[in-house]
Short mmCIF file of C-alpha atoms and ligand atoms in Angstrom, two decimals:
data_model
loop_
_atom_site.label_atom_id
_atom_site.label_comp_id
_atom_site.label_asym_id
_atom_site.label_seq_id
_atom_site.Cartn_x
_atom_site.Cartn_y
_atom_site.Cartn_z
CA MET A 1435 0.00 0.00 0.00
CA THR A 1436 1.23 3.51 -0.79
CA LYS A 1437 2.39 5.29 2.33
CA ARG A 1438 1.10 8.73 3.18
CA PHE A 1439 4.49 10.19 4.12
CA THR A 1440 7.84 10.04 2.30
CA LEU A 1441 10.86 11.43 4.13
CA HIS A 1442 13.72 12.62 1.93
CA GLY A 1443 16.88 12.86 4.00
CA PHE A 1444 20.40 11.79 4.80
CA TRP A 1445 21.30 9.42 7.60
CA LEU A 1446 23.94 11.69 9.20
CA SER A 1447 21.57 14.68 9.21
CA GLY A 1448 20.22 15.73 12.61
CA PRO A 1449 17.19 17.58 11.15
CA THR A 1450 16.34 14.44 9.10
CA TYR A 1451 16.56 12.38 12.29
CA LYS A 1452 14.10 14.69 14.11
CA VAL A 1453 11.47 14.04 11.44
CA GLY A 1454 12.14 10.29 11.32
CA LEU A 1455 11.89 10.17 15.11
CA MET A 1456 8.57 12.06 15.08
CA LEU A 1457 7.08 9.75 12.42
CA SER A 1458 8.25 6.69 14.30
CA LEU A 1459 6.95 7.93 17.69
CA CYS A 1460 3.60 8.62 15.97
CA GLY A 1461 3.53 5.01 14.72
CA GLU A 1462 3.56 6.13 11.05
CA ASP A 1463 5.01 3.64 8.58
CA PHE A 1464 6.74 6.05 6.18
CA ALA A 1465 8.70 5.70 2.95
CA TYR A 1466 12.30 6.89 3.05
CA HIS A 1467 14.40 8.32 0.22
CA SER A 1468 18.09 8.76 0.96
CA VAL A 1469 19.27 11.95 -0.77
CA ASN A 1470 22.85 11.73 -2.06
CA LEU A 1471 24.30 14.99 -0.72
CA ARG A 1472 27.82 14.11 -1.91
CA ALA A 1473 26.53 13.85 -5.49
CA GLY A 1474 24.66 17.16 -5.10
CA GLU A 1475 21.22 15.56 -5.46
CA HIS A 1476 19.82 18.21 -3.08
CA LYS A 1477 20.70 20.94 -5.62
CA SER A 1478 19.10 19.17 -8.60
CA PRO A 1479 16.09 20.85 -10.27
CA ALA A 1480 13.83 17.98 -9.16
CA PHE A 1481 14.84 18.40 -5.51
CA LEU A 1482 14.78 22.22 -5.63
CA ALA A 1483 11.18 21.95 -6.84
CA LYS A 1484 10.41 20.32 -3.47
CA ASN A 1485 12.65 22.57 -1.36
CA ARG A 1486 13.79 25.96 -2.67
CA PHE A 1487 16.53 26.00 0.02
CA GLY A 1488 18.19 22.86 -1.39
CA GLN A 1489 18.44 21.06 1.93
CA VAL A 1490 17.26 17.89 3.61
CA PRO A 1491 14.91 16.97 5.16
CA VAL A 1492 11.83 17.23 2.97
CA LEU A 1493 8.58 15.52 3.84
CA ASP A 1494 6.09 14.63 1.11
CA ASP A 1495 2.56 14.35 2.48
CA ALA A 1496 0.42 12.55 -0.10
CA LYS A 1497 -2.81 13.42 1.72
CA THR A 1498 -2.35 17.20 1.69
CA GLY A 1499 -0.16 17.26 -1.45
CA LEU A 1500 2.46 19.30 0.43
CA ALA A 1501 6.22 18.92 0.14
CA LEU A 1502 7.49 20.53 3.34
CA CYS A 1503 10.98 21.58 4.41
CA GLN A 1504 12.52 22.89 7.67
CA SER A 1505 12.40 20.19 10.34
CA ALA A 1506 10.57 22.29 12.96
CA ALA A 1507 7.87 23.26 10.44
CA ILE A 1508 7.54 19.59 9.48
CA LEU A 1509 7.15 18.59 13.14
CA GLU A 1510 4.39 21.18 13.57
CA HIS A 1511 2.62 19.91 10.44
CA LEU A 1512 2.78 16.30 11.63
CA ALA A 1513 1.61 17.22 15.14
CA ALA A 1514 -1.40 19.10 13.76
CA GLU A 1515 -2.26 16.49 11.10
CA LEU A 1516 -1.86 13.45 13.35
CA GLY A 1517 -3.08 15.11 16.55
CA LYS A 1518 -0.01 13.94 18.47
CA PHE A 1519 2.78 15.64 20.46
CA GLN A 1520 1.22 19.09 19.94
CA GLY A 1521 1.94 20.31 23.45
CA GLU A 1522 -0.49 20.17 26.31
CA GLY A 1523 -3.20 22.79 26.79
CA ALA A 1524 -4.27 25.83 24.79
CA ALA A 1525 -0.81 27.37 25.00
CA GLY A 1526 0.99 24.06 24.27
CA PRO A 1527 1.66 24.54 20.53
CA ALA A 1528 2.97 28.08 21.11
CA ARG A 1529 5.20 26.93 23.99
CA ALA A 1530 6.53 24.09 21.84
CA ARG A 1531 7.28 26.58 19.07
CA GLU A 1532 9.22 28.77 21.51
CA TRP A 1533 11.50 25.82 22.32
CA MET A 1534 11.99 24.94 18.66
CA PHE A 1535 12.97 28.51 17.74
CA TRP A 1536 15.30 28.58 20.74
CA ASP A 1537 16.79 25.28 19.66
CA PHE A 1538 17.87 26.52 16.23
CA ASP A 1539 18.92 29.89 17.68
CA ARG A 1540 21.06 28.66 20.58
CA LEU A 1541 21.60 24.90 20.68
CA ALA A 1542 21.67 23.35 17.21
CA GLY A 1543 24.37 25.58 15.68
CA PRO A 1544 27.12 24.92 18.23
CA ILE A 1545 26.36 21.19 18.46
CA TYR A 1546 25.79 20.38 14.79
CA ARG A 1547 28.77 22.50 13.69
CA SER A 1548 31.15 21.09 16.30
CA ARG A 1549 30.09 17.62 15.18
CA ALA A 1550 30.67 18.53 11.52
CA GLN A 1551 34.18 19.72 12.47
CA ARG A 1552 34.92 16.42 14.23
CA PHE A 1553 33.67 14.47 11.21
CA GLY A 1554 35.93 16.54 8.92
CA ILE A 1555 32.94 18.03 7.06
CA ARG A 1556 33.72 21.61 8.21
CA ASN A 1557 37.02 23.30 9.04
CA PHE A 1558 36.64 26.03 11.69
CA ASN A 1559 39.63 27.68 13.36
CA GLN A 1560 40.31 27.43 17.10
CA PRO A 1561 38.58 30.70 18.20
CA VAL A 1562 35.42 29.68 16.32
CA MET A 1563 35.49 26.23 17.93
CA GLU A 1564 35.94 27.83 21.35
CA MET A 1565 32.94 30.08 20.67
CA TYR A 1566 30.80 27.04 19.74
CA TRP A 1567 32.02 25.25 22.87
CA ALA A 1568 30.97 28.17 25.11
CA GLU A 1569 27.66 28.71 23.29
CA GLY A 1570 26.80 25.00 23.31
CA ASN A 1571 27.47 24.66 27.02
CA ALA A 1572 25.49 27.84 27.78
CA ALA A 1573 22.49 26.41 25.89
CA LEU A 1574 22.85 23.00 27.57
CA LYS A 1575 22.82 24.80 30.94
CA VAL A 1576 19.50 26.49 30.05
CA LEU A 1577 18.08 23.11 29.04
CA GLU A 1578 19.42 21.44 32.19
CA GLU A 1579 17.65 24.01 34.38
CA ALA A 1580 14.35 23.55 32.55
CA LEU A 1581 14.54 19.77 32.80
CA ALA A 1582 15.53 19.84 36.47
CA ALA A 1583 12.19 21.57 37.07
CA SER A 1584 9.98 19.49 34.74
CA ASP A 1585 10.05 16.02 33.13
CA TRP A 1586 9.09 17.46 29.71
CA LEU A 1587 9.68 20.81 28.03
CA VAL A 1588 5.96 21.63 27.65
CA GLY A 1589 3.42 20.54 30.26
CA THR A 1590 3.43 17.02 31.66
CA LYS A 1591 3.79 15.02 28.43
CA PRO A 1592 6.32 14.75 25.60
CA SER A 1593 5.77 17.14 22.68
CA ILE A 1594 7.44 18.19 19.45
CA ALA A 1595 9.57 20.50 21.60
CA ASP A 1596 11.18 17.44 23.22
CA ILE A 1597 11.52 15.66 19.85
CA ASP A 1598 13.11 18.73 18.23
CA VAL A 1599 15.57 19.35 21.05
CA TYR A 1600 16.35 15.63 21.48
CA GLY A 1601 17.26 15.58 17.77
CA VAL A 1602 20.13 17.92 18.59
CA VAL A 1603 21.19 16.78 22.06
CA ALA A 1604 21.48 13.17 20.85
CA PHE A 1605 24.46 14.31 18.74
CA ALA A 1606 26.17 16.29 21.54
CA PRO A 1607 28.56 13.46 22.52
CA GLN A 1608 29.71 13.11 18.87
CA ALA A 1609 30.28 16.88 18.92
CA GLY A 1610 32.54 16.54 21.98
CA PHE A 1611 30.13 17.79 24.67
CA ASP A 1612 30.18 15.77 27.89
CA LEU A 1613 26.57 15.19 28.94
CA LYS A 1614 27.63 13.71 32.30
CA ALA A 1615 27.77 17.32 33.49
CA TYR A 1616 24.01 17.60 32.81
CA PRO A 1617 22.17 14.96 34.87
CA ALA A 1618 18.63 16.29 34.27
CA ILE A 1619 19.27 16.18 30.51
CA GLY A 1620 20.52 12.60 30.90
CA ALA A 1621 17.36 11.57 32.78
CA TRP A 1622 15.15 13.26 30.15
CA MET A 1623 17.03 11.47 27.35
CA ALA A 1624 16.33 8.17 29.08
CA ARG A 1625 12.61 9.10 29.23
CA MET A 1626 12.65 9.92 25.50
CA GLU A 1627 14.43 6.65 24.69
CA ALA A 1628 11.75 4.69 26.61
CA LEU A 1629 8.88 6.09 24.49
CA PRO A 1630 7.14 3.51 22.24
CA GLY A 1631 8.44 3.80 18.67
CA PHE A 1632 11.72 5.50 19.66
CA ILE A 1633 14.52 5.13 17.10
CA PRO A 1634 18.16 6.03 17.85
CA SER A 1635 19.99 8.84 16.07
CA ASP A 1636 21.76 6.37 13.74
CA GLY A 1637 18.53 4.51 13.06
CA LEU A 1638 17.64 5.89 9.63
CA PRO A 1639 18.45 3.83 6.53
CA LYS A 1640 21.86 4.66 5.06
CA THR A 1641 20.77 3.93 1.47
CA ALA A 1642 17.65 4.62 -0.55
CA GLN A 1643 14.79 2.31 0.25
CA ALA A 1644 11.07 2.46 0.64
N1 GSH B 3075 16.96 24.45 9.45
C1 GSH B 3075 16.97 23.29 8.57
C2 GSH B 3075 18.41 22.82 8.43
C3 GSH B 3075 18.55 21.74 7.39
C4 GSH B 3075 20.00 21.43 7.10
O1 GSH B 3075 20.93 22.08 7.61
N2 GSH B 3075 20.22 20.40 6.27
C5 GSH B 3075 21.56 20.05 5.89
C6 GSH B 3075 21.85 18.59 6.27
S1 GSH B 3075 21.84 18.37 8.01
C7 GSH B 3075 21.71 20.15 4.38
O2 GSH B 3075 20.83 19.78 3.64
N3 GSH B 3075 22.87 20.67 3.96
C8 GSH B 3075 23.18 20.83 2.60
C9 GSH B 3075 23.18 22.27 2.17
O3 GSH B 3075 22.79 23.14 2.98
O4 GSH B 3075 23.58 22.53 1.04
C10 GSH B 3075 16.07 22.19 9.14
O5 GSH B 3075 15.86 22.17 10.36
O6 GSH B 3075 15.52 21.39 8.38
#
């Protein structure tokens, strides 16, 4: 049977992982297309027709006919369409959005870029790496304080805020950040990893397959 959702992504991509994690936690059996970034597939006319920014992930939603980009926007779409992980209460979706904007503003840059440096994908000089180190730890401290006060980022249940932020923090050790210094984050990660349908950050297919 044709699947409603097709995720176009790359297995090393944190934003792709966030969307795969959301689909899996929602119990959605989705198709997956591995985009060959090395070959420049994400800059091909066919891919640019789906995402003008030329980046993964993209989610095709056969029901609405939408091809969506930007992982946080995709998480919001899935939450609204599937009625899951929207954030508790009337203010829940707005609170979840606050965390997702914060994530890309403060947390994702230092962690994803430090990881890219360690993998040899980027080549930043020492002062830039030191800046990412300081910024990443400052953001992790903010997260630690929030999670010391509450099991989940919004209300009393997991939401797309947790999924979005987990999709960055899961890569922090590969980026060189020591999460032992953040016990509340560690406990929250264990709660995330115990959710039905959880997939680990290296859990997406490495080659194209449906
Ligand atoms: N803010 C975007 C970031 C997406 C992004 O950075 N994608 C990377 C892979 S992790 C990419 O496609 N890079 C190739 C490029 O930018 O040319 C999101 O959350 O979806």
